[in-house]
PDB file of N, CA and C in Angstrom:
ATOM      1  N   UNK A 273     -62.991 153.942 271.643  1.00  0.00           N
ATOM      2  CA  UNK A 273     -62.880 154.122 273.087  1.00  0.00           C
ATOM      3  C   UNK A 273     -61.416 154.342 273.448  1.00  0.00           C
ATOM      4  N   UNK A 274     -61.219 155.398 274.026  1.00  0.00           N
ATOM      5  CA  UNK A 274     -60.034 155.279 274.751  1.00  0.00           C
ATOM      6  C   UNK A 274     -59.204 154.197 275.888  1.00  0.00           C
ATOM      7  N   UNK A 275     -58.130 153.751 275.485  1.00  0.00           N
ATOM      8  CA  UNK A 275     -57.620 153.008 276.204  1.00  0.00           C
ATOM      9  C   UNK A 275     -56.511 153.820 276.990  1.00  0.00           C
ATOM     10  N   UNK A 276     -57.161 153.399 278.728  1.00  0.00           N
ATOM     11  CA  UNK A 276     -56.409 154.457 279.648  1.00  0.00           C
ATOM     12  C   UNK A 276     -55.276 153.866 279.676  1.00  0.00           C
ATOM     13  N   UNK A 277     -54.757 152.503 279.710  1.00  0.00           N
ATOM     14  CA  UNK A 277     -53.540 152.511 279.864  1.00  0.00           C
ATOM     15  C   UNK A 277     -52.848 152.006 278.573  1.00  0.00           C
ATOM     16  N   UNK A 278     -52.570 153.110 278.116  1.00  0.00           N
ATOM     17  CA  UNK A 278     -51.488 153.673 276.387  1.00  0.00           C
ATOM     18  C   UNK A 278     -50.592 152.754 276.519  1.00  0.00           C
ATOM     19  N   UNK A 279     -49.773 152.207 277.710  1.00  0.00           N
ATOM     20  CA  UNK A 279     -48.828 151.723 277.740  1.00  0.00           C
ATOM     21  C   UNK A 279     -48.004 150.394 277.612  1.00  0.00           C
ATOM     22  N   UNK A 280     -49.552 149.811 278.029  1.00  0.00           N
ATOM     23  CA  UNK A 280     -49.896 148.198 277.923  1.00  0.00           C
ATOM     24  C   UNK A 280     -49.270 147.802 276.782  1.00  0.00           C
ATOM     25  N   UNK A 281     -48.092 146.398 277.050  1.00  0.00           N
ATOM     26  CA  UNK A 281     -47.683 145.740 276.021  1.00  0.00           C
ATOM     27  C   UNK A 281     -46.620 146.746 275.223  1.00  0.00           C
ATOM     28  N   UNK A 282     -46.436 147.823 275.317  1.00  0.00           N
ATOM     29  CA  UNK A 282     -45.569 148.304 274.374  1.00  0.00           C
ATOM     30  C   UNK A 282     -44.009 148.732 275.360  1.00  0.00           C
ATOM     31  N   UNK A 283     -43.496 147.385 274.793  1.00  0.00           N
ATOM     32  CA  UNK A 283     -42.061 147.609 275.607  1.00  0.00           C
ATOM     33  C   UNK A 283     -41.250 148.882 274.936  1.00  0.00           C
ATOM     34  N   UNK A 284     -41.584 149.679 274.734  1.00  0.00           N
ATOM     35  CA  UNK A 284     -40.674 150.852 274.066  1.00  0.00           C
ATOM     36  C   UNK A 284     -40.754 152.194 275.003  1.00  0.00           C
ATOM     37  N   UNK A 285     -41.717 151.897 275.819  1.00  0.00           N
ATOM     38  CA  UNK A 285     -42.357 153.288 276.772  1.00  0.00           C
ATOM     39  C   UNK A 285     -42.307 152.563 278.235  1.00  0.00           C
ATOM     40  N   UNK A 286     -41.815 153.662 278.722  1.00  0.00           N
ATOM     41  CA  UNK A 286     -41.919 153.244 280.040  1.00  0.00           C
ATOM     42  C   UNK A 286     -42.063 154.345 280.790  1.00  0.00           C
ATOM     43  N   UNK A 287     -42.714 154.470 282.037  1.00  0.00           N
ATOM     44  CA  UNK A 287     -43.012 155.227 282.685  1.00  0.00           C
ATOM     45  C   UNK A 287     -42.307 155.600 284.279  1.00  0.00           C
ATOM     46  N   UNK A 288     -41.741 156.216 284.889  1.00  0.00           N
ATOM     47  CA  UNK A 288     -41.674 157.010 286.463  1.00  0.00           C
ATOM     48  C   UNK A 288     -41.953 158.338 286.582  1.00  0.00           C
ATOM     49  N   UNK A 289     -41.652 157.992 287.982  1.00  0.00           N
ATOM     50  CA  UNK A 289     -42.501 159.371 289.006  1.00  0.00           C
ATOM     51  C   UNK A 289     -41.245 160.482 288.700  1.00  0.00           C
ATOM     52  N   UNK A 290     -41.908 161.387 288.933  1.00  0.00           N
ATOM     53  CA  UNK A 290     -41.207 162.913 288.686  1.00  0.00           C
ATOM     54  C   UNK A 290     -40.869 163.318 289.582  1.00  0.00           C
ATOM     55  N   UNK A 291     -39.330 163.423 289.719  1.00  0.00           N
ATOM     56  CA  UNK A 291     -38.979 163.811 291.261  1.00  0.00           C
ATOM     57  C   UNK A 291     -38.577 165.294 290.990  1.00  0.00           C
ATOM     58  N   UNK A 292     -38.933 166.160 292.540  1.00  0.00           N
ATOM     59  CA  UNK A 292     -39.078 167.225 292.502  1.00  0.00           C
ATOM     60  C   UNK A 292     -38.165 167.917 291.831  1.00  0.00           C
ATOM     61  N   UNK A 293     -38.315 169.582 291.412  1.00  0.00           N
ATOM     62  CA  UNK A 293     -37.426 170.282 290.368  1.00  0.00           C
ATOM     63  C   UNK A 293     -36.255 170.252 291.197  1.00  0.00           C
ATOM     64  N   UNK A 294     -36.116 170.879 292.254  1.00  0.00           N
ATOM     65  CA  UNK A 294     -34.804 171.118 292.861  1.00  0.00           C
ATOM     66  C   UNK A 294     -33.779 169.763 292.834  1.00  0.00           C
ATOM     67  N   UNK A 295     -34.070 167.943 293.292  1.00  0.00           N
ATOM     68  CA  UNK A 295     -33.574 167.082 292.676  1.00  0.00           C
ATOM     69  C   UNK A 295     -32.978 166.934 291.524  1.00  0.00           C
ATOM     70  N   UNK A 296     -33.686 167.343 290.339  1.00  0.00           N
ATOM     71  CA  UNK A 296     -33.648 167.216 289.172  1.00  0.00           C
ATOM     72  C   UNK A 296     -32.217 168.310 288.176  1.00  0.00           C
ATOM     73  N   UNK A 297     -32.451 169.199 288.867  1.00  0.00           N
ATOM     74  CA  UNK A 297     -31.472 170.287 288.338  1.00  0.00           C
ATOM     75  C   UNK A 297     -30.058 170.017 288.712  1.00  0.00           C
ATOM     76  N   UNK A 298     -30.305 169.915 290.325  1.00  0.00           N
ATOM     77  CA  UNK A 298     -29.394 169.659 291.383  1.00  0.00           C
ATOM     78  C   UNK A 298     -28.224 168.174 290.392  1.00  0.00           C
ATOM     79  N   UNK A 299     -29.316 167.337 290.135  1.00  0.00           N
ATOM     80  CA  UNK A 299     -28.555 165.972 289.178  1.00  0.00           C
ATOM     81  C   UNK A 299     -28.237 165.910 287.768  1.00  0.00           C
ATOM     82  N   UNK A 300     -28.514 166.812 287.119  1.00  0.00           N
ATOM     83  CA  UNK A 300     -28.486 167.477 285.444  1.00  0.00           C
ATOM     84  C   UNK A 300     -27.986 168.212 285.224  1.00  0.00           C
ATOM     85  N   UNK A 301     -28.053 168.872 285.940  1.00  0.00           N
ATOM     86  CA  UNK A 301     -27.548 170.325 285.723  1.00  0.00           C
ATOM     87  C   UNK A 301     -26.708 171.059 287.474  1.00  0.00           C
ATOM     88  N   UNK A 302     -25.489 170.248 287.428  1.00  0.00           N
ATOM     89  CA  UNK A 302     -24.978 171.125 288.841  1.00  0.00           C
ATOM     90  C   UNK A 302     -24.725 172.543 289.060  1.00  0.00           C
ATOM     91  N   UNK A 303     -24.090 172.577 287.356  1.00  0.00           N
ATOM     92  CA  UNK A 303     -23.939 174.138 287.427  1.00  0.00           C
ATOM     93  C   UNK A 303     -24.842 175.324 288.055  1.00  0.00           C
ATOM     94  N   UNK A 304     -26.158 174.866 287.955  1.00  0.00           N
ATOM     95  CA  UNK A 304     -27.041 175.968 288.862  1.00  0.00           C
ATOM     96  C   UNK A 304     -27.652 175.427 289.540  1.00  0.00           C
ATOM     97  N   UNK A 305     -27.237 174.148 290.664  1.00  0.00           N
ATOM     98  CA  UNK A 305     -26.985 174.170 291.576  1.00  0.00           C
ATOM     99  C   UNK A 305     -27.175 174.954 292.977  1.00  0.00           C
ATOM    100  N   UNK A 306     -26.172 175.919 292.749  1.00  0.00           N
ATOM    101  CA  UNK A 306     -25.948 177.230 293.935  1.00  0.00           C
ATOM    102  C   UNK A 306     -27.227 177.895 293.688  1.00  0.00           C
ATOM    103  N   UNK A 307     -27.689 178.101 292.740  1.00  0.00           N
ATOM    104  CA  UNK A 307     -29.027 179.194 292.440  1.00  0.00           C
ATOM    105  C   UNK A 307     -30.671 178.604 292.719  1.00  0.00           C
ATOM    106  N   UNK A 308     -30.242 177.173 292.568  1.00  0.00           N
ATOM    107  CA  UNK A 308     -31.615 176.709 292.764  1.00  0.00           C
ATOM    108  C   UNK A 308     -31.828 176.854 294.793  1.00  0.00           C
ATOM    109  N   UNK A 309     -30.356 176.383 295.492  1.00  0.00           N
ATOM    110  CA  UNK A 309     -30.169 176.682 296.267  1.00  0.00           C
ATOM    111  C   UNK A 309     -30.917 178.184 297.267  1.00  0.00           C
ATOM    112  N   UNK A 310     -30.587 179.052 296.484  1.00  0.00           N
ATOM    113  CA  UNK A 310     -30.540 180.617 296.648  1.00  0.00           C
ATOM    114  C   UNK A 310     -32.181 181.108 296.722  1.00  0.00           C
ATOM    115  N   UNK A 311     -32.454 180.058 295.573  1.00  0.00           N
ATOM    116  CA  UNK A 311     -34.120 180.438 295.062  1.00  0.00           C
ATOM    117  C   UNK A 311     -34.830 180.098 296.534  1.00  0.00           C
ATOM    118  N   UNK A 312     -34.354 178.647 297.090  1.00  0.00           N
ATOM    119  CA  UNK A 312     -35.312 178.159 297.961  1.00  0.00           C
ATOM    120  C   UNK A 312     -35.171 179.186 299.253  1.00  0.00           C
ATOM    121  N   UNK A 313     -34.364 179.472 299.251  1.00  0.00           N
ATOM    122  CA  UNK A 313     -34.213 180.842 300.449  1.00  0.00           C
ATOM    123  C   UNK A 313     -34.772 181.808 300.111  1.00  0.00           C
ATOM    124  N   UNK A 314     -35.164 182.379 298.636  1.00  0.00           N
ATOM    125  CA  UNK A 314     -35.360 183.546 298.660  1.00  0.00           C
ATOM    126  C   UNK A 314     -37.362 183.495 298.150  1.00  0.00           C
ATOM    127  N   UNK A 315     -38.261 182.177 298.468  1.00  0.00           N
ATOM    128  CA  UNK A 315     -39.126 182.184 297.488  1.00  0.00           C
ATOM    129  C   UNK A 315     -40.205 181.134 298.616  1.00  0.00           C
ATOM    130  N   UNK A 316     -41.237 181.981 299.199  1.00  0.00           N
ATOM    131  CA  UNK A 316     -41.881 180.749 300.152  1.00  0.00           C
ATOM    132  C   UNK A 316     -42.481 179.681 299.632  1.00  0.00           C
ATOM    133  N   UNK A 317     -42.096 178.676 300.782  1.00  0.00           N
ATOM    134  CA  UNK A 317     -41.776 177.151 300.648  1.00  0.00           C
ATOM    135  C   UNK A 317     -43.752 176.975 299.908  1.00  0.00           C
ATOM    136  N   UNK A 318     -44.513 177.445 299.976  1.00  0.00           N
ATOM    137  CA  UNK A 318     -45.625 177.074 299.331  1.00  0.00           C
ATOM    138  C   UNK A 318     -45.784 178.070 298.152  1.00  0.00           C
ATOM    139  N   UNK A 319     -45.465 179.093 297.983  1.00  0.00           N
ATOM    140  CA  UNK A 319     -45.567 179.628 296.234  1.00  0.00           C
ATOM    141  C   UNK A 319     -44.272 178.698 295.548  1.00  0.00           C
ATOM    142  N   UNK A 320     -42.980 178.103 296.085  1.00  0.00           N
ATOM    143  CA  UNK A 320     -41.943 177.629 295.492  1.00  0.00           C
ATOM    144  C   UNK A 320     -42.893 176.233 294.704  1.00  0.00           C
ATOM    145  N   UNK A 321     -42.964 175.633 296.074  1.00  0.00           N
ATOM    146  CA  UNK A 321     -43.970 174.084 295.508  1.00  0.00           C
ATOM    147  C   UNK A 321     -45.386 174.626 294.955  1.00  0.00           C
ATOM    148  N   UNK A 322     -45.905 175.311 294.551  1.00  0.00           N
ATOM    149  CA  UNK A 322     -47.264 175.632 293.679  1.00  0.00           C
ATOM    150  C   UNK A 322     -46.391 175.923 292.268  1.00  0.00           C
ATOM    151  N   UNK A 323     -45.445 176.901 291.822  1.00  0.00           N
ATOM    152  CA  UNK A 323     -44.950 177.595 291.205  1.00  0.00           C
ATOM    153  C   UNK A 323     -43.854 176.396 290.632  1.00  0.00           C
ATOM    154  N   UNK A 324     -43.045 175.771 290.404  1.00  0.00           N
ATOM    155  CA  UNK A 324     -42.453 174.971 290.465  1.00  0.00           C
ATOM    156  C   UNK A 324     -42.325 173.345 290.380  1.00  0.00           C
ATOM    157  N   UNK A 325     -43.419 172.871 290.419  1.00  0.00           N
ATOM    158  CA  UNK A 325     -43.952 171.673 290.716  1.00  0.00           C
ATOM    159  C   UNK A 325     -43.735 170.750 289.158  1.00  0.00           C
ATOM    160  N   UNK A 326     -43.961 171.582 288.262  1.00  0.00           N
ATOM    161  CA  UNK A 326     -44.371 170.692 286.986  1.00  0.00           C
ATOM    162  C   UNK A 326     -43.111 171.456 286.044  1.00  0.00           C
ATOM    163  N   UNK A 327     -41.919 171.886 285.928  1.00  0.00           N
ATOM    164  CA  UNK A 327     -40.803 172.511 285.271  1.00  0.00           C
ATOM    165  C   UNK A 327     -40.568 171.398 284.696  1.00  0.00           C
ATOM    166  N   UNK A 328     -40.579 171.739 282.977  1.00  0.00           N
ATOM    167  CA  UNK A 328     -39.867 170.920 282.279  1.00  0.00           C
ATOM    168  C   UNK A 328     -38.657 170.940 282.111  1.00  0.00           C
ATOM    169  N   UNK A 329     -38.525 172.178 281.552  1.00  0.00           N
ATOM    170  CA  UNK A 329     -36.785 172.369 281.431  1.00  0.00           C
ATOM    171  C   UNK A 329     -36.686 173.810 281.722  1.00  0.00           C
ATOM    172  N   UNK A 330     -35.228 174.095 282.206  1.00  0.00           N
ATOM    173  CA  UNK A 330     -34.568 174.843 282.800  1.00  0.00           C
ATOM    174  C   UNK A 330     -33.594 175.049 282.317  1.00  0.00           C
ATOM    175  N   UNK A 331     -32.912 175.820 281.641  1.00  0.00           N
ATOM    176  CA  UNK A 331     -31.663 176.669 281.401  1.00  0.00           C
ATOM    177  C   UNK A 331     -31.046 177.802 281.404  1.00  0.00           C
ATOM    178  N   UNK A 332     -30.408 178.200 282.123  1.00  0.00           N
ATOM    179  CA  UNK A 332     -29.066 179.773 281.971  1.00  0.00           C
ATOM    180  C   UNK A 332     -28.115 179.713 280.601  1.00  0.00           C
ATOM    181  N   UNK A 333     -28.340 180.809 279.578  1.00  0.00           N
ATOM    182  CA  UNK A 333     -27.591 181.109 278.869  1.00  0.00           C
ATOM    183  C   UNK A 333     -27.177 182.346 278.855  1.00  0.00           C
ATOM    184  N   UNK A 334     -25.757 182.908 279.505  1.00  0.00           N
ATOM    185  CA  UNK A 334     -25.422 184.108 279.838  1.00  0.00           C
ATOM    186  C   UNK A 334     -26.071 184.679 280.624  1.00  0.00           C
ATOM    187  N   UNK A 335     -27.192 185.775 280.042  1.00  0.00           N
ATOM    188  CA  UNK A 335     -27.729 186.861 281.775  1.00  0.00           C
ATOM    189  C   UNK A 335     -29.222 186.343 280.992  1.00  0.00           C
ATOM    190  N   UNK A 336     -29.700 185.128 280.214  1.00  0.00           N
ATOM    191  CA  UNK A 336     -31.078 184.893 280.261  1.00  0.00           C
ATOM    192  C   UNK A 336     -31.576 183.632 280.704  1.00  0.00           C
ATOM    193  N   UNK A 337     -32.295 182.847 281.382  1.00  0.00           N
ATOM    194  CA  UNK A 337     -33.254 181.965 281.814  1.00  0.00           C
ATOM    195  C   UNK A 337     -33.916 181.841 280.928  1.00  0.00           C
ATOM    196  N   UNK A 338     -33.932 180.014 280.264  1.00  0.00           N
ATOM    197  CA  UNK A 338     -35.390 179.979 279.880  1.00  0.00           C
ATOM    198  C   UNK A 338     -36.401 178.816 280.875  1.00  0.00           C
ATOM    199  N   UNK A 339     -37.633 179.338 280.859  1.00  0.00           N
ATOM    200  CA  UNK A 339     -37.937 178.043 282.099  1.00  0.00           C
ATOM    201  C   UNK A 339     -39.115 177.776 281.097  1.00  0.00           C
ATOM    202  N   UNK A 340     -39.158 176.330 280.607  1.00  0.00           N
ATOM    203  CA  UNK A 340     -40.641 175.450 279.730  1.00  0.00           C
ATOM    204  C   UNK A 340     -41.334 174.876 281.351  1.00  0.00           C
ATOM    205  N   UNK A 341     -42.792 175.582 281.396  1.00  0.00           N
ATOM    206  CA  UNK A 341     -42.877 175.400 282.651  1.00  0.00           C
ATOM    207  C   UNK A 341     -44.284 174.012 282.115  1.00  0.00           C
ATOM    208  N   UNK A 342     -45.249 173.856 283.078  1.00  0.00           N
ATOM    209  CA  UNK A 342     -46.148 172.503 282.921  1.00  0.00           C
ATOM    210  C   UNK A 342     -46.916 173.005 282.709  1.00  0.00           C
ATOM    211  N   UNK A 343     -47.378 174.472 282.000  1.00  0.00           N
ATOM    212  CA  UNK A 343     -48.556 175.046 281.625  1.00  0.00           C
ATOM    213  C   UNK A 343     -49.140 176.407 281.795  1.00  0.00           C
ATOM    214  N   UNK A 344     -50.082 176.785 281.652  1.00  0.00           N
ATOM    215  CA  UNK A 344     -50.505 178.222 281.842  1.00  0.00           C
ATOM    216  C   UNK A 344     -50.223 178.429 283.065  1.00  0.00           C
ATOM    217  N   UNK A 345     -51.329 177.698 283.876  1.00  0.00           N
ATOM    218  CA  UNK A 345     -51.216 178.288 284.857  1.00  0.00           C
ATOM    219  C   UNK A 345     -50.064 178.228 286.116  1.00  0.00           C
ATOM    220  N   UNK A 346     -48.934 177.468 285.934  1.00  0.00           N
ATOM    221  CA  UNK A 346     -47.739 177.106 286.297  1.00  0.00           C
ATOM    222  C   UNK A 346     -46.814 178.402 285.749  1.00  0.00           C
ATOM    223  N   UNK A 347     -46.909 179.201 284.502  1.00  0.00           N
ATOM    224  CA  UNK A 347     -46.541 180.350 283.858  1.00  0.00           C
ATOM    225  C   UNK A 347     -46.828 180.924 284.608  1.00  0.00           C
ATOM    226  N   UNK A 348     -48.329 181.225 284.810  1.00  0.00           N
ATOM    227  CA  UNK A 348     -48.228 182.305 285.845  1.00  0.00           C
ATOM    228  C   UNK A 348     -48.060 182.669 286.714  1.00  0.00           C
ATOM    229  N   UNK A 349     -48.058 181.879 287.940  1.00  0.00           N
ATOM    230  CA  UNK A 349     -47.291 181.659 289.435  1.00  0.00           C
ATOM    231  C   UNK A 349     -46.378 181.986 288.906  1.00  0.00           C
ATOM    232  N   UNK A 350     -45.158 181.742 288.341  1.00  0.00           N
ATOM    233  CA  UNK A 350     -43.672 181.745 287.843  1.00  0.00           C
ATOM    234  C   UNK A 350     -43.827 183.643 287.813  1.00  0.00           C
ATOM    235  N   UNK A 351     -44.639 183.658 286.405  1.00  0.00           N
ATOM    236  CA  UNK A 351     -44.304 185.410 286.679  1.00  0.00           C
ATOM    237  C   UNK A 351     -45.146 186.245 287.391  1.00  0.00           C
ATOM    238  N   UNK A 352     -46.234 185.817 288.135  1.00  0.00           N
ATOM    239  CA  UNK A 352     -46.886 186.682 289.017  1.00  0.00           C
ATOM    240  C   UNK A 352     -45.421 186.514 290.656  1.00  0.00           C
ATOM    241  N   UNK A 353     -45.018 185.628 290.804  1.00  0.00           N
ATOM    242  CA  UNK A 353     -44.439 185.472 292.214  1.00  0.00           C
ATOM    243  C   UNK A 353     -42.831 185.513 292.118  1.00  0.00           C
ATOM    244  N   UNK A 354     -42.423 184.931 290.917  1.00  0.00           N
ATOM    245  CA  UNK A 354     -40.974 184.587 291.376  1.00  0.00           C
ATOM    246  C   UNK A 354     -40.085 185.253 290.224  1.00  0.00           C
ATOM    247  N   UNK A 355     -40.340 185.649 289.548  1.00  0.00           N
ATOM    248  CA  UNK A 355     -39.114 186.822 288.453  1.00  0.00           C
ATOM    249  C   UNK A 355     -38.350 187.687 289.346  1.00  0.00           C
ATOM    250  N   UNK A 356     -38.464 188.190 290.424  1.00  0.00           N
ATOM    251  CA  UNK A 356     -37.583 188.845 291.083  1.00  0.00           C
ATOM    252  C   UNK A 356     -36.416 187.951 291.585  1.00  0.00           C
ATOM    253  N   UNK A 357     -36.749 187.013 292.523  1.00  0.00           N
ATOM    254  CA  UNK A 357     -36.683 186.395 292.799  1.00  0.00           C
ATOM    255  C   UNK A 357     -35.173 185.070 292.025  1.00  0.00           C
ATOM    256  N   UNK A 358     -36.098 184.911 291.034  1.00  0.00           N
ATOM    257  CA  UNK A 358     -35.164 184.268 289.840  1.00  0.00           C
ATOM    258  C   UNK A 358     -33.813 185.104 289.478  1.00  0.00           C
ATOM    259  N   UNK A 359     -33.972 186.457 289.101  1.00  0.00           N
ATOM    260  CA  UNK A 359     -33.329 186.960 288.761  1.00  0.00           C
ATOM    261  C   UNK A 359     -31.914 187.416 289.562  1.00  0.00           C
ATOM    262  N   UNK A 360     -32.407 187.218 291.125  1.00  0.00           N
ATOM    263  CA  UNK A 360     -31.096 187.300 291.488  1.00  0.00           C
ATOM    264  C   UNK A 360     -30.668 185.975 292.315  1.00  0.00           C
ATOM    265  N   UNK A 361     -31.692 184.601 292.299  1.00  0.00           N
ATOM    266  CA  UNK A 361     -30.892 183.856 292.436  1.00  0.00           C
ATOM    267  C   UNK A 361     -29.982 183.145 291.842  1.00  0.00           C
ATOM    268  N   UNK A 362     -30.021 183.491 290.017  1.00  0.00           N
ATOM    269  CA  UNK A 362     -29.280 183.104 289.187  1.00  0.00           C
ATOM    270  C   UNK A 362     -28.418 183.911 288.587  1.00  0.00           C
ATOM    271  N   UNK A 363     -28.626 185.426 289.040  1.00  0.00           N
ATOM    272  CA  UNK A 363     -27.935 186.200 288.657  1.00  0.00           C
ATOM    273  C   UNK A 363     -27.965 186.970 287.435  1.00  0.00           C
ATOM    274  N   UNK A 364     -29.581 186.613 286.524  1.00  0.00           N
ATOM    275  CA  UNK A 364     -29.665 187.155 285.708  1.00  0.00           C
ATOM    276  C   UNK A 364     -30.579 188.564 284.707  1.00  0.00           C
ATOM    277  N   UNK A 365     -30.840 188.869 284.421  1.00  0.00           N
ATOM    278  CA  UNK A 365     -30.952 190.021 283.569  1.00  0.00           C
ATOM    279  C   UNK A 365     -32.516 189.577 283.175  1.00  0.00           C
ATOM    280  N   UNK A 366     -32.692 188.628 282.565  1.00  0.00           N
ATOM    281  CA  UNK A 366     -33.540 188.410 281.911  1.00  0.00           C
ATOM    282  C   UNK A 366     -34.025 187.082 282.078  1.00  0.00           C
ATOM    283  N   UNK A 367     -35.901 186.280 282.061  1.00  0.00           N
ATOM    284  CA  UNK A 367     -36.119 185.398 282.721  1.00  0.00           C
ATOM    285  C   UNK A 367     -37.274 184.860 281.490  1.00  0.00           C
ATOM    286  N   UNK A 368     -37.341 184.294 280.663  1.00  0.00           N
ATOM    287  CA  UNK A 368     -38.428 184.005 279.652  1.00  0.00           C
ATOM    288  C   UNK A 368     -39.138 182.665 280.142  1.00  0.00           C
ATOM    289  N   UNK A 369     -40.212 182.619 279.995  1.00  0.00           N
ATOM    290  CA  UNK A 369     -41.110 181.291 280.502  1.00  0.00           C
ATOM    291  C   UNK A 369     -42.032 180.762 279.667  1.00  0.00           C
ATOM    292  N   UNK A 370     -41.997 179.723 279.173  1.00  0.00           N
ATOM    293  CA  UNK A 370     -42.723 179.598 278.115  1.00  0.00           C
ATOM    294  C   UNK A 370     -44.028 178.187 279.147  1.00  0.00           C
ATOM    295  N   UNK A 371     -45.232 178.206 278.421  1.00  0.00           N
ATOM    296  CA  UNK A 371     -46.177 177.791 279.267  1.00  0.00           C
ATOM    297  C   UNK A 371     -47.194 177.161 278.640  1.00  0.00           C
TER     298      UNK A 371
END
């Protein structure tokens, strides 16, 4: 039987809430900062929060983006809505999303 809570008793794991992407970057990563900024202007406030919601990781290396997003269908919002979008709020060339 599955035991729903995995966590019970094992002081090695611990769990919190996931605060939103723009927080998260904004505190990790200042450097893009200005772009996450740029995005929220350039990307409506309900495809941003559908599209966005579950981002694992985020990085700019030179003119490419990689975004590990929370799944398929989080992939695809990303490149059905916001690759334009991305590309010039970060300024880059190229936008890979893995899902």
């Amino acid at each position: 039987m599955l035991n729903k809570n995995y966590m019970a008793g094992n002081a090695h794991l611990s769990s919190e809430a996931a605060e939103p992407f723009e927080v998260r970057i904004k505190r990790d990563k200042p450097e893009l900062a200005q772009g996450v900024d740029k995005l929220l202007e350039l990307v409506p406030e309900e495809i941003y929060k559908r599209a966005f919601k579950n981002i694992q990781t985020f990085n700019k290396r030179g003119d490419t983006l990689l975004i590990v997003s929370g799944g398929i269908l989080e992939r695809t919002f990303l490149e059905r809505d916001c690759i334009p979008a991305l590309k010039e709020a970060f300024g880059v060339t190229k936008v890979q999303i893995i899902g």
